[in-house]
CSV table of C-alpha atoms in Angstrom, one decimal:
chain,number,residue,atom,x,y,z
A,222,MET,CA,-14.0,37.9,13.0
A,223,THR,CA,-16.8,35.5,12.4
A,224,LYS,CA,-17.0,32.1,14.0
A,225,LEU,CA,-16.4,29.2,11.7
A,226,ILE,CA,-16.3,26.2,14.0
A,227,GLN,CA,-17.9,25.9,17.4
A,228,VAL,CA,-16.9,23.0,19.6
A,229,THR,CA,-19.1,22.4,22.6
A,230,ASN,CA,-18.3,19.9,25.5
A,231,LEU,CA,-16.5,17.6,23.1
A,232,LYS,CA,-15.1,14.4,24.6
A,233,LYS,CA,-13.6,11.3,23.1
A,234,VAL,CA,-13.1,7.9,24.8
A,235,PHE,CA,-11.7,5.1,22.7
A,236,GLU,CA,-13.1,1.7,23.6
A,237,ASP,CA,-11.4,-1.5,22.8
A,238,GLY,CA,-13.3,-4.3,24.5
A,239,ALA,CA,-13.0,-3.7,28.2
A,240,ASP,CA,-10.2,-1.2,27.7
A,241,GLN,CA,-11.1,2.5,27.7
A,242,VAL,CA,-8.7,5.2,26.8
A,243,HIS,CA,-9.9,8.7,27.6
A,244,ALA,CA,-8.3,10.8,24.8
A,245,PHE,CA,-9.5,14.3,25.7
A,246,GLY,CA,-12.3,16.5,26.9
A,247,PRO,CA,-14.8,17.6,27.7
A,248,LEU,CA,-13.7,20.8,26.1
A,249,SER,CA,-15.2,23.7,24.2
A,250,MET,CA,-13.7,26.3,21.9
A,251,ASP,CA,-14.4,28.5,18.9
A,252,ILE,CA,-12.4,28.8,15.7
A,253,ASN,CA,-12.7,32.0,13.8
A,254,ASN,CA,-12.8,32.4,10.0
A,255,GLY,CA,-9.4,32.9,8.5
A,256,GLU,CA,-7.3,32.4,11.6
A,257,PHE,CA,-4.2,30.3,11.9
A,258,LEU,CA,-4.8,28.2,15.0
A,259,ALA,CA,-2.2,26.0,16.5
A,260,ILE,CA,-3.3,23.2,18.8
A,261,LEU,CA,-0.2,22.5,20.9
A,262,GLY,CA,0.3,19.6,23.3
A,263,PRO,CA,2.5,16.7,24.3
A,264,SER,CA,2.2,13.4,22.4
A,265,GLY,CA,-0.9,11.4,23.2
A,266,CYS,CA,-3.0,14.4,24.4
A,267,GLY,CA,-5.6,13.7,21.8
A,268,LYS,CA,-4.9,16.8,19.7
A,269,SER,CA,-5.0,14.9,16.4
A,270,THR,CA,-8.2,13.2,17.4
A,271,LEU,CA,-9.7,16.5,18.2
A,272,MET,CA,-8.8,17.9,14.8
A,273,LEU,CA,-10.3,14.9,13.0
A,274,ILE,CA,-13.5,15.1,15.0
A,275,MET,CA,-13.8,18.8,14.0
A,276,ALA,CA,-13.5,17.8,10.4
A,277,GLY,CA,-16.2,15.2,10.8
A,278,LEU,CA,-13.7,12.4,10.0
A,279,LEU,CA,-14.1,10.8,13.4
A,280,GLU,CA,-17.1,10.6,15.8
A,281,SER,CA,-17.0,12.1,19.2
A,282,THR,CA,-18.1,10.2,22.3
A,283,THR,CA,-20.2,13.2,23.6
A,284,GLY,CA,-20.5,16.8,22.7
A,285,LYS,CA,-21.0,18.5,19.3
A,286,VAL,CA,-19.2,20.4,16.6
A,287,GLU,CA,-20.9,23.0,14.6
A,288,PHE,CA,-19.7,24.3,11.3
A,289,GLU,CA,-21.1,27.7,10.3
A,290,ASN,CA,-23.9,27.0,12.8
A,291,LYS,CA,-24.7,23.6,11.3
A,292,LEU,CA,-24.1,20.4,13.2
A,293,VAL,CA,-21.2,18.3,11.8
A,294,GLU,CA,-22.5,14.8,11.2
A,295,GLY,CA,-20.2,13.4,8.5
A,296,PRO,CA,-16.9,14.2,6.8
A,297,LYS,CA,-16.5,17.8,5.8
A,298,THR,CA,-15.3,18.1,2.2
A,299,ASP,CA,-14.3,21.7,2.0
A,300,ILE,CA,-11.0,20.8,3.6
A,301,GLY,CA,-7.4,20.0,2.7
A,302,ILE,CA,-5.4,17.7,5.0
A,303,MET,CA,-1.7,17.0,5.5
A,304,PHE,CA,-0.4,14.4,7.8
A,305,GLN,CA,3.0,13.4,9.1
A,306,ASN,CA,2.9,10.4,6.8
A,307,ASN,CA,1.9,11.9,3.5
A,308,THR,CA,-1.0,10.9,1.4
A,309,LEU,CA,0.9,10.6,-1.9
A,310,VAL,CA,0.2,7.3,-3.6
A,311,PRO,CA,3.2,5.5,-5.1
A,312,TRP,CA,1.6,4.7,-8.4
A,313,ARG,CA,1.2,8.3,-9.5
A,314,THR,CA,3.7,11.0,-10.3
A,315,VAL,CA,3.7,14.3,-8.3
A,316,LYS,CA,1.4,15.8,-10.8
A,317,GLY,CA,-0.8,12.7,-10.9
A,318,ASN,CA,-1.0,12.9,-7.1
A,319,ILE,CA,-2.2,16.5,-7.2
A,320,GLU,CA,-4.7,15.5,-9.9
A,321,LEU,CA,-5.9,12.7,-7.6
A,322,GLN,CA,-7.4,15.2,-5.3
A,323,LEU,CA,-9.2,16.9,-8.2
A,324,GLU,CA,-10.4,13.6,-9.7
A,325,LEU,CA,-11.8,12.3,-6.4
A,326,ARG,CA,-13.7,15.6,-6.1
A,327,GLY,CA,-15.0,15.3,-9.6
A,328,LEU,CA,-13.3,18.6,-10.7
A,329,ASN,CA,-12.3,19.2,-14.3
A,330,LEU,CA,-8.6,18.6,-14.7
A,331,GLU,CA,-8.2,21.0,-17.6
A,332,ASP,CA,-9.4,23.9,-15.6
A,333,TYR,CA,-6.6,23.3,-13.1
A,334,GLN,CA,-3.6,22.8,-15.3
A,335,ASP,CA,-2.3,26.4,-14.7
A,336,LYS,CA,-3.0,26.2,-11.0
A,337,ILE,CA,-1.0,23.0,-10.8
A,338,ASN,CA,1.9,24.6,-12.5
A,339,ASP,CA,1.7,27.6,-10.2
A,340,ILE,CA,1.5,25.7,-7.0
A,341,LEU,CA,4.4,23.5,-8.0
A,342,LYS,CA,6.4,26.5,-8.8
A,343,SER,CA,5.5,28.1,-5.5
A,344,VAL,CA,7.3,25.2,-3.7
A,345,SER,CA,10.0,24.9,-6.3
A,346,LEU,CA,8.9,21.5,-7.5
A,347,GLU,CA,8.1,22.4,-11.1
A,348,ASP,CA,10.9,20.2,-12.4
A,349,PHE,CA,9.7,17.2,-10.5
A,350,ALA,CA,6.1,17.2,-11.7
A,351,HIS,CA,6.6,13.9,-13.6
A,352,ARG,CA,8.7,12.1,-10.9
A,353,TYR,CA,7.3,9.4,-8.6
A,354,PRO,CA,7.2,10.0,-4.9
A,355,HIS,CA,9.9,7.4,-4.2
A,356,GLU,CA,12.3,9.5,-6.4
A,357,LEU,CA,11.9,12.5,-4.1
A,358,SER,CA,13.5,13.3,-0.7
A,359,GLY,CA,11.3,13.4,2.4
A,360,GLY,CA,11.1,17.2,2.2
A,361,MET,CA,10.2,17.2,-1.4
A,362,GLN,CA,7.6,14.6,-0.8
A,363,GLN,CA,6.0,16.7,1.9
A,364,ARG,CA,6.0,19.8,-0.4
A,365,ALA,CA,4.3,17.7,-3.1
A,366,ALA,CA,1.8,16.6,-0.4
A,367,PHE,CA,1.3,20.3,0.4
A,368,CYS,CA,0.4,20.9,-3.3
A,369,GLN,CA,-2.0,17.9,-3.2
A,370,ALA,CA,-3.7,19.2,-0.1
A,371,MET,CA,-4.1,22.8,-1.4
A,372,ILE,CA,-4.8,22.5,-5.1
A,373,HIS,CA,-8.6,22.7,-4.7
A,374,GLU,CA,-8.2,25.9,-2.6
A,375,PRO,CA,-10.0,24.5,0.5
A,376,LYS,CA,-11.5,26.9,3.0
A,377,ILE,CA,-10.1,25.0,5.9
A,378,ILE,CA,-6.7,23.4,6.1
A,379,LEU,CA,-5.9,20.7,8.6
A,380,LEU,CA,-2.2,20.1,9.4
A,381,ASP,CA,-1.5,17.1,11.6
A,382,GLU,CA,2.2,17.5,12.4
A,383,PRO,CA,3.1,17.6,8.7
A,384,LEU,CA,6.7,18.6,9.4
A,385,GLY,CA,7.3,15.9,12.1
A,386,LYS,CA,9.7,13.8,10.2
A,387,LEU,CA,11.6,16.4,8.4
A,388,ASP,CA,15.1,17.9,9.0
A,389,ALA,CA,15.4,21.4,10.5
A,390,MET,CA,16.2,23.1,7.2
A,391,THR,CA,13.4,21.6,5.3
A,392,ARG,CA,11.0,22.4,8.1
A,393,GLU,CA,11.9,26.0,7.9
A,394,LYS,CA,11.3,26.0,4.1
A,395,ILE,CA,7.9,24.4,4.3
A,396,ARG,CA,6.9,26.7,7.3
A,397,SER,CA,7.5,29.7,5.0
A,398,ASP,CA,5.4,27.9,2.3
A,399,PHE,CA,2.5,27.6,4.7
A,400,GLN,CA,2.9,31.2,5.8
A,401,LYS,CA,3.0,32.5,2.2
A,402,LEU,CA,-0.1,30.6,1.2
A,403,TRP,CA,-2.0,31.6,4.3
A,404,MET,CA,-1.1,35.3,3.9
A,405,VAL,CA,-2.4,35.3,0.3
A,406,LYS,CA,-5.5,33.1,0.4
A,407,ARG,CA,-6.4,33.5,4.1
A,408,PRO,CA,-7.9,30.0,4.6
A,409,THR,CA,-8.7,28.9,8.1
A,410,VAL,CA,-5.8,26.7,9.3
A,411,ILE,CA,-5.9,24.2,12.2
A,412,PHE,CA,-2.4,23.2,12.9
A,413,VAL,CA,-1.7,20.3,15.3
A,414,THR,CA,1.9,20.3,16.5
A,415,HIS,CA,4.1,19.5,19.5
A,416,SER,CA,6.8,22.0,18.4
A,417,ILE,CA,6.4,25.2,20.5
A,418,GLU,CA,8.6,27.2,18.2
A,419,GLU,CA,6.6,26.2,15.1
A,420,ALA,CA,3.3,27.1,16.8
A,421,VAL,CA,4.6,30.5,17.8
A,422,GLN,CA,6.1,31.2,14.4
A,423,LEU,CA,3.1,30.3,12.3
A,424,SER,CA,-0.1,30.8,14.2
A,425,SER,CA,-2.2,33.8,15.3
A,426,ARG,CA,-3.5,31.9,18.3
A,427,VAL,CA,-2.2,28.9,20.2
A,428,ILE,CA,-4.4,26.5,22.2
A,429,LEU,CA,-2.4,24.6,24.8
A,430,ILE,CA,-3.6,21.1,25.6
A,431,SER,CA,-2.7,19.3,28.8
A,432,PRO,CA,-1.5,15.7,28.8
A,433,ARG,CA,-4.1,12.9,28.5
A,434,PRO,CA,-7.0,13.2,29.0
A,435,GLY,CA,-6.5,16.4,27.0
A,436,LYS,CA,-8.1,19.6,28.3
A,437,ILE,CA,-7.6,23.2,27.2
A,438,ASP,CA,-5.0,24.6,29.5
A,439,ARG,CA,-5.0,28.1,28.1
A,440,GLU,CA,-5.1,30.2,24.9
A,441,ILE,CA,-2.4,32.5,23.9
A,442,LYS,CA,-2.8,35.1,21.2
A,443,ILE,CA,0.4,35.5,19.3
A,444,ASP,CA,0.6,39.2,18.6
A,445,LEU,CA,3.5,39.4,16.1
A,446,PRO,CA,3.5,40.8,12.6
A,447,TYR,CA,3.5,38.6,9.5
A,448,PRO,CA,5.6,37.5,7.7
A,449,ARG,CA,7.4,36.0,10.6
A,450,ASP,CA,11.0,35.5,9.3
A,451,LEU,CA,14.3,34.5,10.9
A,452,LYS,CA,14.8,38.0,12.1
A,453,LEU,CA,11.6,38.0,14.0
A,454,LYS,CA,12.4,34.5,15.4
A,455,ARG,CA,15.5,36.0,17.1
A,456,SER,CA,13.6,38.8,18.6
A,457,GLU,CA,13.0,39.1,22.3
A,458,LYS,CA,9.2,39.1,21.9
A,459,PHE,CA,9.3,35.8,20.0
A,460,MET,CA,11.4,34.2,22.7
A,461,LYS,CA,9.1,35.5,25.4
A,462,TYR,CA,6.2,33.6,23.9
A,463,VAL,CA,8.2,30.5,23.5
A,464,ASN,CA,9.5,30.6,27.0
A,465,SER,CA,6.1,31.2,28.6
A,466,ILE,CA,4.7,28.1,26.8
A,467,GLU,CA,7.8,26.0,27.7
A,468,GLU,CA,7.1,26.9,31.3
A,469,VAL,CA,3.6,25.5,31.1
A,470,PHE,CA,4.8,22.2,29.7
A,471,HIS,CA,7.5,22.1,32.3
A,472,GLU,CA,4.9,22.3,35.0
A,473,TYR,CA,3.2,19.2,33.5
A,474,GLY,CA,6.5,17.4,33.7
A,475,VAL,CA,6.5,16.7,29.9
A,476,ILE,CA,9.7,18.7,29.3
B,563,MET,CA,20.1,-7.7,-28.0
B,564,LYS,CA,22.4,-5.6,-25.9
B,565,LYS,CA,20.2,-6.3,-22.9
B,566,PHE,CA,20.3,-10.0,-23.6
B,567,ILE,CA,24.1,-10.0,-23.7
B,568,LYS,CA,24.1,-8.0,-20.5
B,569,TRP,CA,21.7,-10.5,-18.9
B,570,ILE,CA,23.9,-13.5,-20.0
B,571,LEU,CA,26.9,-11.8,-18.6
B,572,SER,CA,25.3,-10.9,-15.3
B,573,GLY,CA,23.9,-14.5,-15.0
B,574,TRP,CA,27.1,-16.3,-15.9
B,575,MET,CA,27.6,-17.7,-12.4
B,576,VAL,CA,24.2,-19.3,-12.4
B,577,ILE,CA,24.7,-20.7,-15.9
B,578,LEU,CA,28.1,-22.1,-14.8
B,579,PHE,CA,26.5,-23.6,-11.8
B,580,PHE,CA,23.9,-25.4,-13.9
B,581,ILE,CA,26.5,-26.8,-16.3
B,582,GLY,CA,28.6,-27.9,-13.3
B,583,PHE,CA,25.6,-29.6,-11.7
B,584,PHE,CA,24.7,-31.6,-14.8
B,585,LEU,CA,28.4,-32.6,-15.4
B,586,PHE,CA,28.7,-33.7,-11.8
B,587,TRP,CA,25.5,-35.8,-12.2
B,588,GLU,CA,26.6,-37.3,-15.6
B,589,TYR,CA,30.1,-38.4,-14.3
B,590,SER,CA,29.2,-39.4,-10.8
B,591,VAL,CA,26.5,-41.8,-12.2
B,592,VAL,CA,29.2,-43.4,-14.3
B,593,PHE,CA,31.8,-43.3,-11.6
B,594,PHE,CA,29.7,-44.9,-8.9
B,595,GLU,CA,28.2,-47.3,-11.4
B,596,VAL,CA,24.6,-46.5,-10.6
B,597,PRO,CA,22.3,-48.7,-12.7
B,598,LYS,CA,20.4,-46.7,-15.4
B,599,PHE,CA,17.0,-47.9,-14.2
B,600,ILE,CA,17.7,-46.2,-10.8
B,601,LEU,CA,19.3,-42.9,-11.9
B,602,PRO,CA,20.1,-42.3,-15.6
B,603,PRO,CA,22.7,-39.7,-16.6
B,604,PRO,CA,21.4,-36.4,-18.1
B,605,SER,CA,22.7,-37.4,-21.6
B,606,GLN,CA,20.4,-40.4,-21.6
B,607,ILE,CA,17.5,-38.4,-20.3
B,608,PHE,CA,18.0,-36.0,-23.2
B,609,LEU,CA,18.4,-38.7,-25.8
B,610,LYS,CA,15.4,-40.8,-24.8
B,611,GLY,CA,13.3,-37.7,-24.1
B,612,SER,CA,14.0,-36.4,-27.6
B,613,ALA,CA,12.8,-39.6,-29.0
B,614,ASP,CA,9.5,-39.3,-27.1
B,615,ILE,CA,9.2,-35.5,-27.7
B,616,ASP,CA,5.8,-35.6,-29.5
B,617,LYS,CA,4.1,-37.2,-26.6
B,618,LEU,CA,5.9,-35.0,-24.1
B,619,ILE,CA,4.8,-31.8,-25.9
B,620,TYR,CA,1.2,-33.0,-26.2
B,621,TYR,CA,1.1,-33.9,-22.6
B,622,THR,CA,2.6,-30.6,-21.6
B,623,GLY,CA,-0.2,-29.0,-23.4
B,624,ILE,CA,-2.8,-31.0,-21.5
B,625,THR,CA,-1.2,-30.2,-18.1
B,626,ALA,CA,-0.8,-26.6,-19.1
B,627,LEU,CA,-4.4,-26.3,-20.0
B,628,GLU,CA,-5.5,-27.7,-16.6
B,629,THR,CA,-3.0,-25.5,-14.8
B,630,VAL,CA,-3.9,-22.2,-16.7
B,631,LEU,CA,-7.6,-22.8,-16.6
B,632,GLY,CA,-7.6,-23.6,-12.9
B,633,PHE,CA,-5.3,-20.7,-12.0
B,634,ALA,CA,-7.2,-18.2,-14.0
B,635,ILE,CA,-10.6,-19.2,-12.5
B,636,ALA,CA,-9.0,-19.2,-9.0
B,637,ILE,CA,-7.7,-15.6,-9.6
B,638,VAL,CA,-11.2,-14.4,-10.6
B,639,LEU,CA,-13.0,-16.2,-7.8
B,640,GLY,CA,-10.3,-15.3,-5.2
B,641,LEU,CA,-10.5,-11.6,-6.0
B,642,VAL,CA,-14.3,-11.6,-6.1
B,643,PHE,CA,-14.5,-13.3,-2.7
B,644,GLY,CA,-11.6,-11.4,-1.3
B,645,ILE,CA,-13.2,-8.1,-2.2
B,646,ALA,CA,-16.6,-9.2,-1.0
B,647,ILE,CA,-15.2,-10.3,2.4
B,648,SER,CA,-13.2,-7.1,2.8
B,649,PHE,CA,-16.2,-4.9,2.3
B,650,SER,CA,-18.9,-6.9,4.1
B,651,SER,CA,-18.8,-7.4,7.9
B,652,ILE,CA,-21.2,-10.3,7.7
B,653,LEU,CA,-19.0,-12.2,5.3
B,654,ARG,CA,-16.0,-11.3,7.4
B,655,ARG,CA,-17.6,-13.0,10.4
B,656,THR,CA,-18.9,-16.1,8.5
B,657,LEU,CA,-17.1,-16.9,5.3
B,658,TYR,CA,-13.6,-15.6,6.4
B,659,PRO,CA,-13.2,-18.0,9.4
B,660,PHE,CA,-14.6,-20.8,7.2
B,661,PHE,CA,-11.9,-20.1,4.5
B,662,VAL,CA,-9.2,-19.8,7.1
B,663,SER,CA,-10.1,-23.2,8.6
B,664,ILE,CA,-10.3,-24.9,5.1
B,665,GLU,CA,-6.9,-23.4,4.3
B,666,MET,CA,-5.5,-25.7,7.0
B,667,THR,CA,-6.8,-28.8,5.2
B,668,PRO,CA,-4.4,-30.2,2.6
B,669,LYS,CA,-6.6,-29.6,-0.5
B,670,ILE,CA,-4.9,-32.3,-2.4
B,671,ALA,CA,-6.7,-34.8,-0.1
B,672,PHE,CA,-9.9,-34.0,-1.9
B,673,ALA,CA,-8.4,-35.2,-5.2
B,674,PRO,CA,-9.5,-38.8,-5.1
B,675,LEU,CA,-13.1,-37.7,-4.2
B,676,PHE,CA,-13.2,-35.3,-7.2
B,677,ILE,CA,-12.0,-38.0,-9.5
B,678,SER,CA,-14.6,-40.4,-8.3
B,679,TRP,CA,-17.3,-37.7,-8.7
B,680,PHE,CA,-16.3,-36.1,-12.0
B,681,GLY,CA,-14.4,-38.9,-13.8
B,682,PHE,CA,-11.1,-38.9,-15.6
B,683,GLY,CA,-11.4,-35.9,-17.8
B,684,LEU,CA,-10.4,-32.2,-17.6
B,685,LEU,CA,-13.0,-31.1,-15.0
B,686,PRO,CA,-11.7,-32.7,-11.8
B,687,LYS,CA,-8.1,-31.6,-12.5
B,688,VAL,CA,-9.3,-28.0,-13.1
B,689,ILE,CA,-11.3,-28.1,-9.9
B,690,ILE,CA,-8.3,-29.4,-7.9
B,691,VAL,CA,-6.1,-26.7,-9.4
B,692,ILE,CA,-8.7,-24.1,-8.4
B,693,LEU,CA,-8.9,-25.5,-4.9
B,694,VAL,CA,-5.1,-25.3,-4.3
B,695,CYS,CA,-4.9,-21.8,-5.9
B,696,PHE,CA,-8.0,-20.2,-4.5
B,697,PHE,CA,-7.1,-20.0,-0.8
B,698,PRO,CA,-3.7,-18.2,-1.0
B,699,ILE,CA,-5.3,-15.8,-3.5
B,700,VAL,CA,-8.4,-15.0,-1.4
B,701,LEU,CA,-6.6,-14.8,1.9
B,702,ASN,CA,-4.0,-12.4,0.5
B,703,ALA,CA,-6.7,-10.3,-1.2
B,704,ILE,CA,-8.5,-9.9,2.1
B,705,LEU,CA,-5.3,-8.8,3.7
B,706,ALA,CA,-4.6,-6.5,0.8
B,707,PHE,CA,-8.0,-4.7,0.8
B,708,ASN,CA,-7.9,-4.3,4.5
B,709,SER,CA,-4.5,-2.7,4.9
B,710,LEU,CA,-5.0,0.8,3.4
B,711,SER,CA,-3.2,3.4,5.5
B,712,ASN,CA,-5.2,5.4,8.0
B,713,GLU,CA,-4.0,8.6,6.3
B,714,LEU,CA,-5.2,7.6,2.8
B,715,THR,CA,-8.6,6.6,4.2
B,716,LEU,CA,-9.0,10.0,5.9
B,717,PHE,CA,-7.8,11.7,2.7
B,718,TYR,CA,-10.4,10.1,0.4
B,719,GLN,CA,-13.1,10.6,3.0
B,720,SER,CA,-12.3,14.3,3.1
B,721,THR,CA,-12.9,14.5,-0.7
B,722,GLY,CA,-16.4,13.1,-0.5
B,723,ALA,CA,-15.7,10.8,-3.4
B,724,SER,CA,-18.0,7.8,-4.0
B,725,ARG,CA,-17.2,4.3,-3.0
B,726,ILE,CA,-16.8,3.1,-6.5
B,727,LYS,CA,-14.4,6.0,-7.4
B,728,THR,CA,-12.3,5.5,-4.3
B,729,PHE,CA,-12.2,1.7,-5.1
B,730,PHE,CA,-10.7,2.2,-8.5
B,731,LYS,CA,-8.5,5.2,-7.8
B,732,ILE,CA,-7.2,4.2,-4.4
B,733,ARG,CA,-8.2,0.9,-2.9
B,734,LEU,CA,-7.5,-1.4,-5.9
B,735,PRO,CA,-4.1,0.0,-6.9
B,736,ALA,CA,-3.1,0.1,-3.2
B,737,ALA,CA,-4.1,-3.6,-2.8
B,738,LEU,CA,-2.2,-4.9,-5.9
B,739,PRO,CA,1.2,-5.6,-4.3
B,740,GLN,CA,-0.3,-7.9,-1.6
B,741,CYS,CA,-2.6,-9.5,-4.1
B,742,PHE,CA,0.4,-10.5,-6.2
B,743,VAL,CA,1.9,-12.2,-3.2
B,744,GLY,CA,-1.1,-14.5,-3.4
B,745,PHE,CA,-0.9,-14.9,-7.1
B,746,LYS,CA,2.7,-16.0,-7.0
B,747,TYR,CA,2.1,-18.5,-4.2
B,748,ALA,CA,-0.9,-19.9,-6.1
B,749,GLY,CA,1.1,-20.0,-9.3
B,750,ILE,CA,3.7,-22.3,-7.7
B,751,ASN,CA,0.9,-24.5,-6.3
B,752,ALA,CA,-1.0,-24.7,-9.6
B,753,THR,CA,1.3,-27.2,-11.4
B,754,VAL,CA,1.6,-29.2,-8.2
B,755,GLY,CA,-2.2,-29.5,-8.1
B,756,ALA,CA,-2.5,-30.5,-11.7
B,757,THR,CA,0.3,-33.1,-11.5
B,758,ILE,CA,-1.0,-34.8,-8.4
B,759,ALA,CA,-4.5,-34.8,-9.8
B,760,GLU,CA,-3.1,-36.6,-12.9
B,761,PHE,CA,-1.2,-39.1,-10.7
B,762,ILE,CA,-4.5,-40.1,-9.1
B,763,GLY,CA,-6.6,-40.7,-12.1
B,764,SER,CA,-6.1,-39.7,-15.7
B,765,ASP,CA,-5.2,-41.0,-19.2
B,766,LYS,CA,-3.1,-38.1,-20.3
B,767,GLY,CA,-0.9,-35.3,-19.1
B,768,LEU,CA,2.6,-35.1,-17.7
B,769,GLY,CA,1.5,-36.5,-14.3
B,770,PHE,CA,0.0,-39.5,-16.0
B,771,TYR,CA,3.1,-39.9,-18.2
B,772,ILE,CA,5.5,-39.8,-15.2
B,773,SER,CA,3.5,-42.3,-13.2
B,774,ILE,CA,3.3,-44.7,-16.2
B,775,VAL,CA,7.0,-44.5,-17.3
B,776,THR,CA,8.1,-44.9,-13.7
B,777,GLY,CA,6.0,-48.1,-13.5
B,778,ASN,CA,7.7,-49.3,-16.7
B,779,MET,CA,11.2,-48.8,-15.0
B,780,ARG,CA,12.0,-45.8,-17.3
B,781,PRO,CA,13.3,-43.1,-14.9
B,782,ASP,CA,15.0,-41.5,-17.9
B,783,LEU,CA,11.6,-40.7,-19.4
B,784,ALA,CA,10.2,-39.7,-15.9
B,785,PHE,CA,13.0,-37.1,-15.7
B,786,ALA,CA,12.2,-35.8,-19.1
B,787,GLY,CA,8.6,-35.4,-17.9
B,788,ILE,CA,9.8,-33.6,-14.8
B,789,PHE,CA,11.9,-31.3,-17.0
B,790,PHE,CA,8.8,-30.3,-19.0
B,791,LEU,CA,6.8,-29.8,-15.7
B,792,THR,CA,9.5,-27.5,-14.5
B,793,CYS,CA,9.4,-25.5,-17.7
B,794,LEU,CA,5.6,-25.2,-17.3
B,795,GLY,CA,5.9,-24.0,-13.7
B,796,LEU,CA,8.6,-21.5,-14.7
B,797,ALA,CA,6.3,-20.2,-17.5
B,798,VAL,CA,3.4,-19.7,-15.1
B,799,PHE,CA,5.6,-17.9,-12.6
B,800,ALA,CA,7.2,-15.8,-15.3
B,801,PHE,CA,3.8,-14.8,-16.5
B,802,VAL,CA,2.8,-13.6,-13.1
B,803,THR,CA,6.0,-11.7,-12.6
B,804,ILE,CA,5.7,-10.0,-16.0
B,805,MET,CA,2.1,-9.0,-15.2
B,806,GLU,CA,3.3,-7.6,-11.9
B,807,LYS,CA,5.9,-5.5,-13.7
B,808,ILE,CA,3.4,-4.2,-16.2
B,809,LEU,CA,0.6,-3.4,-13.6
B,810,MET,CA,2.8,-1.9,-11.0
B,811,PRO,CA,6.2,-0.7,-12.2
B,812,TRP,CA,6.1,1.8,-9.3
B,813,HIS,CA,6.2,-0.9,-6.6
B,814,ILE,CA,9.2,-1.2,-4.3
B,815,SER,CA,10.0,-4.8,-5.3
B,816,MET,CA,10.2,-3.8,-8.9
B,817,ARG,CA,12.5,-0.9,-8.1
B,818,ARG,CA,14.9,-3.3,-6.4
B,819,LEU,CA,14.8,-5.7,-9.4
B,820,ASN,CA,15.4,-2.8,-11.9
B,821,LYS,CA,18.5,-1.7,-10.0
B,822,GLN,CA,20.1,-5.2,-9.9
């Protein structure tokens, strides 16, 4: 596998007047092309900040990020992002919101009409294309946000706890949507989460971050076959991964 | 038509209340034998007002012109300055605190000065209306353009879109609801500004009319003037509300209204 992103001695300290908050670091890591990487850690360990710095959306205090051997100095644009609070705008329909991504990038809307229909179908939202976000449930909104983040087929997908606010059933559904998309298109996914189960189910590698200031505690390769369905989640191997990670967090006193 | 009937039916309590209010007024004035030059009954206000209707309508037009001109200019200026301050850190550190401190001054206190500088005509009234409308608009616009969610900011940055494109596609529509808070507040102030400016120095307009007829011991005509002023205020407010509905039918406040 080829290296896509290289993080070296990265550190972030937030300064607010005299107050300093050491978010994370210094830490170093590599992200490979096409992997599904989970960054797992307790709240406040700086994992979202780390992800944003990697995408050039935030500046680091020290250290550097290289993207295909080039220093990252401004926002990377070959990415799709999903947050816990979605980026759907209330004045556009579901379809309009997907088109917003394309319009902002200066892409031709006509070229994408089929793709929009396909991606909406893939998350069972085809009948809701002309509804406004407020007319949808939280889970449907997040699936619409998924379409918005993926329509331009980004090489890198950043997921910042996108399922944080959803109920268990909806989470399971969207997890399988992520998995399906990743298995077909093989983008590089950086998935920030505090759900151990979610990290083990989806990712090919998990990076464990300690509480603030965040440091890389260890890396765990998840050697389980895809697609990872319910049956696999009940298997002994799956539980073993979950348990071993739980123990690490137990040592930190966060669970 | 159906909608209108439905509206009447849903509003019957308010209509009944108004009728009750005027009946109470009418009969308590008679019952307590209040002299007509202190508080006239609504029937007399209506009769005497109708006799003077030409003048009232003409003066309403004058005050409306001052109000609408001043309000419209204040919206343009308020948005221009609001956007400039939101996007310039230098203006935010200079003009913004200046505006906040002037907001604390009762603007109407400038009215006599403007009259003495610019005379009795239209100009000083329009300036006073601009002055009372400008600050709520500009301060709300600054708030509006500075409260884009963190997520949306990161989202548009990740697309590499130009500043102008993100302004029209994201920042401006996102700012509209808070801007309208300012427009509504300013809309209420607009007629107040015009009326007081006319009280202080003018030879036409509803404010002038009310102060003259009150001096002539004609409260019935003063109330007729107040009635027309109320209508003018309602019209300005209705216009802003309709614009709000047209420009942002998606907004949460509109959804609640539509449900009721």
